[in-house]
PDB file of C-alpha atoms in Angstrom:
ATOM      1  CA  MET A 176      21.560 109.917  14.061  1.00  0.00           C
ATOM      2  CA  PRO A 177      23.275 110.084  17.477  1.00  0.00           C
ATOM      3  CA  GLN A 178      20.868 110.510  20.375  1.00  0.00           C
ATOM      4  CA  PRO A 179      21.194 113.838  22.215  1.00  0.00           C
ATOM      5  CA  LEU A 180      21.666 114.082  25.970  1.00  0.00           C
ATOM      6  CA  THR A 181      18.606 115.474  27.741  1.00  0.00           C
ATOM      7  CA  ILE A 182      18.706 116.671  31.348  1.00  0.00           C
ATOM      8  CA  ALA A 183      15.670 118.269  32.985  1.00  0.00           C
ATOM      9  CA  GLY A 184      14.146 118.910  29.577  1.00  0.00           C
ATOM     10  CA  ARG A 185      17.233 120.631  28.182  1.00  0.00           C
ATOM     11  CA  THR A 186      19.057 118.998  25.261  1.00  0.00           C
ATOM     12  CA  PHE A 187      22.817 118.871  24.731  1.00  0.00           C
ATOM     13  CA  SER A 188      24.733 117.535  21.754  1.00  0.00           C
ATOM     14  CA  SER A 189      27.883 116.753  23.768  1.00  0.00           C
ATOM     15  CA  ARG A 190      28.003 113.983  26.361  1.00  0.00           C
ATOM     16  CA  LEU A 191      31.256 115.232  27.858  1.00  0.00           C
ATOM     17  CA  LEU A 192      31.079 117.525  30.897  1.00  0.00           C
ATOM     18  CA  LEU A 193      34.191 119.308  32.098  1.00  0.00           C
ATOM     19  CA  GLY A 194      35.368 120.489  35.475  1.00  0.00           C
ATOM     20  CA  THR A 195      37.480 123.607  35.868  1.00  0.00           C
ATOM     21  CA  GLY A 196      39.883 122.833  38.703  1.00  0.00           C
ATOM     22  CA  LYS A 197      43.658 122.241  38.595  1.00  0.00           C
ATOM     23  CA  PHE A 198      44.357 123.980  35.273  1.00  0.00           C
ATOM     24  CA  SER A 199      47.614 125.903  35.168  1.00  0.00           C
ATOM     25  CA  SER A 200      45.756 129.057  34.166  1.00  0.00           C
ATOM     26  CA  ASN A 201      42.276 130.234  33.334  1.00  0.00           C
ATOM     27  CA  GLU A 202      43.379 130.787  29.741  1.00  0.00           C
ATOM     28  CA  THR A 203      44.458 127.150  29.457  1.00  0.00           C
ATOM     29  CA  MET A 204      41.123 126.082  30.908  1.00  0.00           C
ATOM     30  CA  ARG A 205      39.218 128.243  28.421  1.00  0.00           C
ATOM     31  CA  ASP A 206      41.065 126.708  25.467  1.00  0.00           C
ATOM     32  CA  ALA A 207      40.491 123.164  26.718  1.00  0.00           C
ATOM     33  CA  LEU A 208      36.781 123.802  27.175  1.00  0.00           C
ATOM     34  CA  ALA A 209      36.499 125.025  23.607  1.00  0.00           C
ATOM     35  CA  ALA A 210      38.451 122.080  22.200  1.00  0.00           C
ATOM     36  CA  SER A 211      36.383 119.528  24.125  1.00  0.00           C
ATOM     37  CA  GLY A 212      33.108 120.514  22.517  1.00  0.00           C
ATOM     38  CA  CYS A 213      31.443 120.329  25.920  1.00  0.00           C
ATOM     39  CA  GLU A 214      28.330 122.318  26.732  1.00  0.00           C
ATOM     40  CA  ILE A 215      28.170 121.893  30.522  1.00  0.00           C
ATOM     41  CA  VAL A 216      30.959 123.254  32.706  1.00  0.00           C
ATOM     42  CA  THR A 217      31.047 122.751  36.443  1.00  0.00           C
ATOM     43  CA  VAL A 218      32.568 125.431  38.677  1.00  0.00           C
ATOM     44  CA  ALA A 219      33.338 125.183  42.378  1.00  0.00           C
ATOM     45  CA  LEU A 220      31.532 128.051  44.049  1.00  0.00           C
ATOM     46  CA  ARG A 221      34.392 128.633  46.468  1.00  0.00           C
ATOM     47  CA  ARG A 222      36.571 129.596  43.461  1.00  0.00           C
ATOM     48  CA  ALA A 223      34.105 132.044  41.937  1.00  0.00           C
ATOM     49  CA  ASP A 224      33.514 135.697  42.763  1.00  0.00           C
ATOM     50  CA  LEU A 225      29.782 135.971  43.449  1.00  0.00           C
ATOM     51  CA  SER A 226      30.030 139.461  44.898  1.00  0.00           C
ATOM     52  CA  GLY A 227      30.344 141.345  41.615  1.00  0.00           C
ATOM     53  CA  LYS A 228      33.512 143.061  42.871  1.00  0.00           C
ATOM     54  CA  LYS A 229      35.748 141.549  40.151  1.00  0.00           C
ATOM     55  CA  ASP A 230      38.086 139.726  42.514  1.00  0.00           C
ATOM     56  CA  PRO A 231      41.208 138.998  40.368  1.00  0.00           C
ATOM     57  CA  PHE A 232      41.880 135.846  42.402  1.00  0.00           C
ATOM     58  CA  ALA A 233      38.373 134.430  41.906  1.00  0.00           C
ATOM     59  CA  ASN A 234      37.577 135.481  38.353  1.00  0.00           C
ATOM     60  CA  ILE A 235      37.120 132.063  36.787  1.00  0.00           C
ATOM     61  CA  LEU A 236      33.637 132.972  35.554  1.00  0.00           C
ATOM     62  CA  ASP A 237      35.176 135.655  33.339  1.00  0.00           C
ATOM     63  CA  PHE A 238      36.673 132.864  31.228  1.00  0.00           C
ATOM     64  CA  ILE A 239      33.485 130.818  30.733  1.00  0.00           C
ATOM     65  CA  ASP A 240      31.026 132.192  28.170  1.00  0.00           C
ATOM     66  CA  PRO A 241      27.505 131.650  29.582  1.00  0.00           C
ATOM     67  CA  LYS A 242      26.088 131.888  26.059  1.00  0.00           C
ATOM     68  CA  ARG A 243      28.206 128.932  24.990  1.00  0.00           C
ATOM     69  CA  TYR A 244      28.126 126.776  28.125  1.00  0.00           C
ATOM     70  CA  LEU A 245      25.670 125.919  30.843  1.00  0.00           C
ATOM     71  CA  ILE A 246      27.549 126.883  33.993  1.00  0.00           C
ATOM     72  CA  LEU A 247      26.890 124.200  36.580  1.00  0.00           C
ATOM     73  CA  PRO A 248      27.795 125.489  40.050  1.00  0.00           C
ATOM     74  CA  ASN A 249      29.031 122.799  42.404  1.00  0.00           C
ATOM     75  CA  THR A 250      29.095 122.655  46.171  1.00  0.00           C
ATOM     76  CA  SER A 251      32.550 121.106  46.451  1.00  0.00           C
ATOM     77  CA  GLY A 252      33.927 121.840  49.886  1.00  0.00           C
ATOM     78  CA  ALA A 253      30.580 121.585  51.658  1.00  0.00           C
ATOM     79  CA  MET A 254      30.856 119.432  54.755  1.00  0.00           C
ATOM     80  CA  ASN A 255      27.148 118.807  55.282  1.00  0.00           C
ATOM     81  CA  ALA A 256      23.698 119.378  53.828  1.00  0.00           C
ATOM     82  CA  ALA A 257      23.252 122.813  55.407  1.00  0.00           C
ATOM     83  CA  GLU A 258      26.464 124.139  53.851  1.00  0.00           C
ATOM     84  CA  ALA A 259      25.596 122.702  50.435  1.00  0.00           C
ATOM     85  CA  VAL A 260      22.126 124.254  50.474  1.00  0.00           C
ATOM     86  CA  ARG A 261      23.569 127.620  51.502  1.00  0.00           C
ATOM     87  CA  LEU A 262      26.071 127.535  48.621  1.00  0.00           C
ATOM     88  CA  ALA A 263      23.346 126.631  46.141  1.00  0.00           C
ATOM     89  CA  ARG A 264      21.190 129.532  47.303  1.00  0.00           C
ATOM     90  CA  LEU A 265      24.132 131.942  47.048  1.00  0.00           C
ATOM     91  CA  ALA A 266      24.796 130.838  43.475  1.00  0.00           C
ATOM     92  CA  ALA A 267      21.185 131.339  42.470  1.00  0.00           C
ATOM     93  CA  ALA A 268      21.079 134.742  44.189  1.00  0.00           C
ATOM     94  CA  ALA A 269      24.193 135.757  42.225  1.00  0.00           C
ATOM     95  CA  GLY A 270      22.417 135.031  38.952  1.00  0.00           C
ATOM     96  CA  LEU A 271      23.913 131.651  38.104  1.00  0.00           C
ATOM     97  CA  PRO A 272      21.595 128.983  36.666  1.00  0.00           C
ATOM     98  CA  LYS A 273      19.413 127.249  39.220  1.00  0.00           C
ATOM     99  CA  TRP A 274      21.233 124.024  38.429  1.00  0.00           C
ATOM    100  CA  ILE A 275      23.530 122.556  41.045  1.00  0.00           C
ATOM    101  CA  LYS A 276      26.074 119.778  41.106  1.00  0.00           C
ATOM    102  CA  LEU A 277      25.627 118.564  44.638  1.00  0.00           C
ATOM    103  CA  GLU A 278      28.892 117.495  46.272  1.00  0.00           C
ATOM    104  CA  ILE A 279      29.290 116.831  49.968  1.00  0.00           C
ATOM    105  CA  HIS A 280      32.535 115.156  50.943  1.00  0.00           C
ATOM    106  CA  PRO A 281      33.689 115.842  54.506  1.00  0.00           C
ATOM    107  CA  ASP A 282      36.786 113.631  54.211  1.00  0.00           C
ATOM    108  CA  PRO A 283      39.496 115.896  52.721  1.00  0.00           C
ATOM    109  CA  ARG A 284      41.803 113.006  51.853  1.00  0.00           C
ATOM    110  CA  TYR A 285      39.634 110.783  49.668  1.00  0.00           C
ATOM    111  CA  LEU A 286      36.782 113.222  48.872  1.00  0.00           C
ATOM    112  CA  LEU A 287      34.252 110.413  49.017  1.00  0.00           C
ATOM    113  CA  PRO A 288      30.648 111.646  49.054  1.00  0.00           C
ATOM    114  CA  ASP A 289      28.552 111.527  52.219  1.00  0.00           C
ATOM    115  CA  PRO A 290      25.389 109.612  51.245  1.00  0.00           C
ATOM    116  CA  ILE A 291      23.220 110.734  54.160  1.00  0.00           C
ATOM    117  CA  GLU A 292      23.987 114.449  53.887  1.00  0.00           C
ATOM    118  CA  THR A 293      23.748 114.273  50.082  1.00  0.00           C
ATOM    119  CA  PHE A 294      20.258 112.769  50.243  1.00  0.00           C
ATOM    120  CA  GLU A 295      19.061 115.368  52.764  1.00  0.00           C
ATOM    121  CA  ALA A 296      20.457 118.272  50.727  1.00  0.00           C
ATOM    122  CA  ALA A 297      19.024 116.880  47.484  1.00  0.00           C
ATOM    123  CA  LYS A 298      15.575 116.585  49.012  1.00  0.00           C
ATOM    124  CA  GLN A 299      15.659 120.192  50.178  1.00  0.00           C
ATOM    125  CA  LEU A 300      17.084 121.612  46.939  1.00  0.00           C
ATOM    126  CA  VAL A 301      14.589 119.747  44.758  1.00  0.00           C
ATOM    127  CA  ALA A 302      11.793 121.161  46.906  1.00  0.00           C
ATOM    128  CA  GLU A 303      13.216 124.655  46.300  1.00  0.00           C
ATOM    129  CA  GLY A 304      13.138 124.194  42.536  1.00  0.00           C
ATOM    130  CA  PHE A 305      16.789 123.456  41.822  1.00  0.00           C
ATOM    131  CA  VAL A 306      17.864 121.074  39.081  1.00  0.00           C
ATOM    132  CA  VAL A 307      20.005 118.752  41.201  1.00  0.00           C
ATOM    133  CA  LEU A 308      22.844 116.596  39.871  1.00  0.00           C
ATOM    134  CA  PRO A 309      24.193 114.653  42.876  1.00  0.00           C
ATOM    135  CA  TYR A 310      27.683 113.177  43.082  1.00  0.00           C
ATOM    136  CA  ILE A 311      27.426 109.846  44.881  1.00  0.00           C
ATOM    137  CA  ASN A 312      29.148 106.575  45.567  1.00  0.00           C
ATOM    138  CA  ALA A 313      28.175 103.901  43.061  1.00  0.00           C
ATOM    139  CA  ASP A 314      25.315 102.762  45.280  1.00  0.00           C
ATOM    140  CA  PRO A 315      22.288 101.475  43.345  1.00  0.00           C
ATOM    141  CA  VAL A 316      19.963 101.858  46.339  1.00  0.00           C
ATOM    142  CA  LEU A 317      20.930 105.487  46.966  1.00  0.00           C
ATOM    143  CA  ALA A 318      20.720 106.230  43.236  1.00  0.00           C
ATOM    144  CA  LYS A 319      17.186 104.891  43.138  1.00  0.00           C
ATOM    145  CA  ARG A 320      16.132 106.893  46.200  1.00  0.00           C
ATOM    146  CA  LEU A 321      17.544 110.103  44.739  1.00  0.00           C
ATOM    147  CA  GLN A 322      15.658 109.568  41.516  1.00  0.00           C
ATOM    148  CA  GLU A 323      12.464 109.004  43.473  1.00  0.00           C
ATOM    149  CA  ILE A 324      12.755 112.413  45.178  1.00  0.00           C
ATOM    150  CA  GLY A 325      13.325 114.170  41.850  1.00  0.00           C
ATOM    151  CA  THR A 326      17.015 114.631  41.101  1.00  0.00           C
ATOM    152  CA  ALA A 327      17.725 115.363  37.442  1.00  0.00           C
ATOM    153  CA  THR A 328      20.599 112.867  37.195  1.00  0.00           C
ATOM    154  CA  VAL A 329      22.688 110.552  39.306  1.00  0.00           C
ATOM    155  CA  MET A 330      26.470 110.899  39.183  1.00  0.00           C
ATOM    156  CA  PRO A 331      28.208 107.820  40.596  1.00  0.00           C
ATOM    157  CA  LEU A 332      31.970 107.772  40.892  1.00  0.00           C
ATOM    158  CA  GLY A 333      34.038 105.411  38.773  1.00  0.00           C
ATOM    159  CA  SER A 334      36.797 105.549  41.384  1.00  0.00           C
ATOM    160  CA  PRO A 335      37.945 108.218  43.883  1.00  0.00           C
ATOM    161  CA  ILE A 336      38.339 111.791  42.624  1.00  0.00           C
ATOM    162  CA  GLY A 337      41.654 112.412  40.911  1.00  0.00           C
ATOM    163  CA  SER A 338      42.783 108.782  41.209  1.00  0.00           C
ATOM    164  CA  HIS A 339      42.798 108.122  37.421  1.00  0.00           C
ATOM    165  CA  ARG A 340      41.858 104.501  38.185  1.00  0.00           C
ATOM    166  CA  GLY A 341      38.947 104.281  35.772  1.00  0.00           C
ATOM    167  CA  LEU A 342      35.810 102.237  36.327  1.00  0.00           C
ATOM    168  CA  GLN A 343      36.483 100.281  39.477  1.00  0.00           C
ATOM    169  CA  THR A 344      32.736 100.364  40.176  1.00  0.00           C
ATOM    170  CA  ARG A 345      31.586  99.076  36.789  1.00  0.00           C
ATOM    171  CA  ASP A 346      29.367  96.307  38.225  1.00  0.00           C
ATOM    172  CA  GLN A 347      27.461  98.749  40.444  1.00  0.00           C
ATOM    173  CA  ILE A 348      27.246 101.255  37.589  1.00  0.00           C
ATOM    174  CA  ARG A 349      25.668  98.562  35.407  1.00  0.00           C
ATOM    175  CA  ILE A 350      22.957  98.044  38.029  1.00  0.00           C
ATOM    176  CA  ILE A 351      22.320 101.789  38.342  1.00  0.00           C
ATOM    177  CA  ILE A 352      22.024 102.078  34.554  1.00  0.00           C
ATOM    178  CA  GLU A 353      19.598  99.160  34.479  1.00  0.00           C
ATOM    179  CA  GLN A 354      17.356 100.842  37.052  1.00  0.00           C
ATOM    180  CA  ALA A 355      17.839 104.456  35.966  1.00  0.00           C
ATOM    181  CA  THR A 356      14.934 106.731  35.114  1.00  0.00           C
ATOM    182  CA  VAL A 357      17.183 109.791  34.713  1.00  0.00           C
ATOM    183  CA  PRO A 358      20.549 110.240  32.967  1.00  0.00           C
ATOM    184  CA  LEU A 359      23.576 108.642  34.597  1.00  0.00           C
ATOM    185  CA  ILE A 360      26.825 110.605  34.479  1.00  0.00           C
ATOM    186  CA  VAL A 361      30.021 108.894  35.571  1.00  0.00           C
ATOM    187  CA  ASP A 362      31.893 111.401  37.704  1.00  0.00           C
ATOM    188  CA  ALA A 363      35.369 110.965  39.220  1.00  0.00           C
ATOM    189  CA  GLY A 364      38.223 108.610  38.490  1.00  0.00           C
ATOM    190  CA  ILE A 365      38.129 108.961  34.710  1.00  0.00           C
ATOM    191  CA  GLY A 366      41.852 109.195  33.989  1.00  0.00           C
ATOM    192  CA  ALA A 367      42.171 108.252  30.316  1.00  0.00           C
ATOM    193  CA  PRO A 368      40.087 108.576  27.163  1.00  0.00           C
ATOM    194  CA  SER A 369      39.721 104.785  27.180  1.00  0.00           C
ATOM    195  CA  HIS A 370      37.997 105.016  30.582  1.00  0.00           C
ATOM    196  CA  ALA A 371      35.509 107.505  29.157  1.00  0.00           C
ATOM    197  CA  ALA A 372      34.847 105.272  26.160  1.00  0.00           C
ATOM    198  CA  GLU A 373      34.290 102.282  28.440  1.00  0.00           C
ATOM    199  CA  ALA A 374      31.760 104.207  30.541  1.00  0.00           C
ATOM    200  CA  MET A 375      29.845 105.183  27.426  1.00  0.00           C
ATOM    201  CA  GLU A 376      29.940 101.625  26.071  1.00  0.00           C
ATOM    202  CA  LEU A 377      28.374 100.420  29.339  1.00  0.00           C
ATOM    203  CA  GLY A 378      25.446 102.756  28.728  1.00  0.00           C
ATOM    204  CA  ALA A 379      26.342 105.810  30.796  1.00  0.00           C
ATOM    205  CA  ASP A 380      24.643 108.893  29.416  1.00  0.00           C
ATOM    206  CA  ALA A 381      27.680 111.132  29.921  1.00  0.00           C
ATOM    207  CA  VAL A 382      30.984 111.471  31.758  1.00  0.00           C
ATOM    208  CA  LEU A 383      32.482 114.342  33.706  1.00  0.00           C
ATOM    209  CA  VAL A 384      36.242 114.806  33.423  1.00  0.00           C
ATOM    210  CA  ASN A 385      38.538 117.295  35.109  1.00  0.00           C
ATOM    211  CA  THR A 386      41.920 116.236  36.442  1.00  0.00           C
ATOM    212  CA  ALA A 387      42.939 114.038  33.506  1.00  0.00           C
ATOM    213  CA  ILE A 388      42.588 116.993  31.150  1.00  0.00           C
ATOM    214  CA  ALA A 389      43.723 119.760  33.494  1.00  0.00           C
ATOM    215  CA  VAL A 390      47.068 118.172  34.421  1.00  0.00           C
ATOM    216  CA  ALA A 391      47.900 116.829  30.950  1.00  0.00           C
ATOM    217  CA  SER A 392      51.012 118.188  29.252  1.00  0.00           C
ATOM    218  CA  ASN A 393      48.710 119.646  26.611  1.00  0.00           C
ATOM    219  CA  PRO A 394      45.193 120.063  28.040  1.00  0.00           C
ATOM    220  CA  THR A 395      43.728 121.195  24.724  1.00  0.00           C
ATOM    221  CA  ARG A 396      44.842 118.076  22.874  1.00  0.00           C
ATOM    222  CA  MET A 397      43.770 115.860  25.749  1.00  0.00           C
ATOM    223  CA  ALA A 398      40.359 117.500  25.695  1.00  0.00           C
ATOM    224  CA  ILE A 399      40.061 116.579  22.025  1.00  0.00           C
ATOM    225  CA  ALA A 400      41.043 112.988  22.843  1.00  0.00           C
ATOM    226  CA  PHE A 401      38.301 112.767  25.467  1.00  0.00           C
ATOM    227  CA  ARG A 402      35.785 114.342  23.112  1.00  0.00           C
ATOM    228  CA  ASP A 403      36.481 111.705  20.495  1.00  0.00           C
ATOM    229  CA  ALA A 404      36.494 108.869  23.044  1.00  0.00           C
ATOM    230  CA  VAL A 405      33.074 109.827  24.388  1.00  0.00           C
ATOM    231  CA  THR A 406      31.668 109.997  20.870  1.00  0.00           C
ATOM    232  CA  ALA A 407      33.154 106.610  19.948  1.00  0.00           C
ATOM    233  CA  GLY A 408      31.922 104.931  23.130  1.00  0.00           C
ATOM    234  CA  ARG A 409      28.409 106.273  22.737  1.00  0.00           C
ATOM    235  CA  THR A 410      28.267 105.237  19.089  1.00  0.00           C
ATOM    236  CA  ALA A 411      29.325 101.706  20.030  1.00  0.00           C
ATOM    237  CA  TYR A 412      26.617 101.562  22.703  1.00  0.00           C
ATOM    238  CA  GLU A 413      23.887 102.816  20.389  1.00  0.00           C
ATOM    239  CA  LEU A 414      24.857 100.398  17.620  1.00  0.00           C
ATOM    240  CA  GLY A 415      25.292  97.468  20.025  1.00  0.00           C
ATOM    241  CA  LEU A 416      28.498  95.653  20.839  1.00  0.00           C
ATOM    242  CA  GLY A 417      28.952  92.061  19.685  1.00  0.00           C
ATOM    243  CA  GLU A 418      28.251  89.379  22.270  1.00  0.00           C
TER     244      GLU A 418
END
């Protein structure tokens, strides 16, 4: 039988995580989530109404069923560790799960993660009891250090966010997988179902996809394509590819 994905003691049948940005509407996003079969959905905190005032321009959480999905708040937009920690605390105070996708990328053009600020924020959030999933460059040394301080996963980029370039960091990802003691989720740059399948064939535990689905001409059908690609890639990895 296929092996389930386990993060911080919680088991998931799907190895596809979805982001919620760039969809043409919240309704389109909701339909794509359902079609993908995913069980973890990441939401940028700056796009969510945490006040309880039902802001019609920040109502994305109204379209994500918390009984069906684990809502994974992310700190996208944070410029440093202090901002990321503050966002994580706000999310927890608003009743969202005490899981956090840690993103700190001060460069607005390339959105590449800041390794120093990410490590400092991860250390603090782990100490406060958060389940931390850090988005990082494909740096095996940083990945190892984050695991040592207690992050629940490592999430190296395949290529820059939104670039659709696929696994340009495959050699580094192989090293991280070889050394990993927690699940590895390839995050960023996955632009085609074939990229997702390749990541899974390498031994990644999961992939996170957003832009490639959100901007597709039919996001629901593209979500299905990614769902099937992730399943196929994982099956190939578990069975073993021919030399």
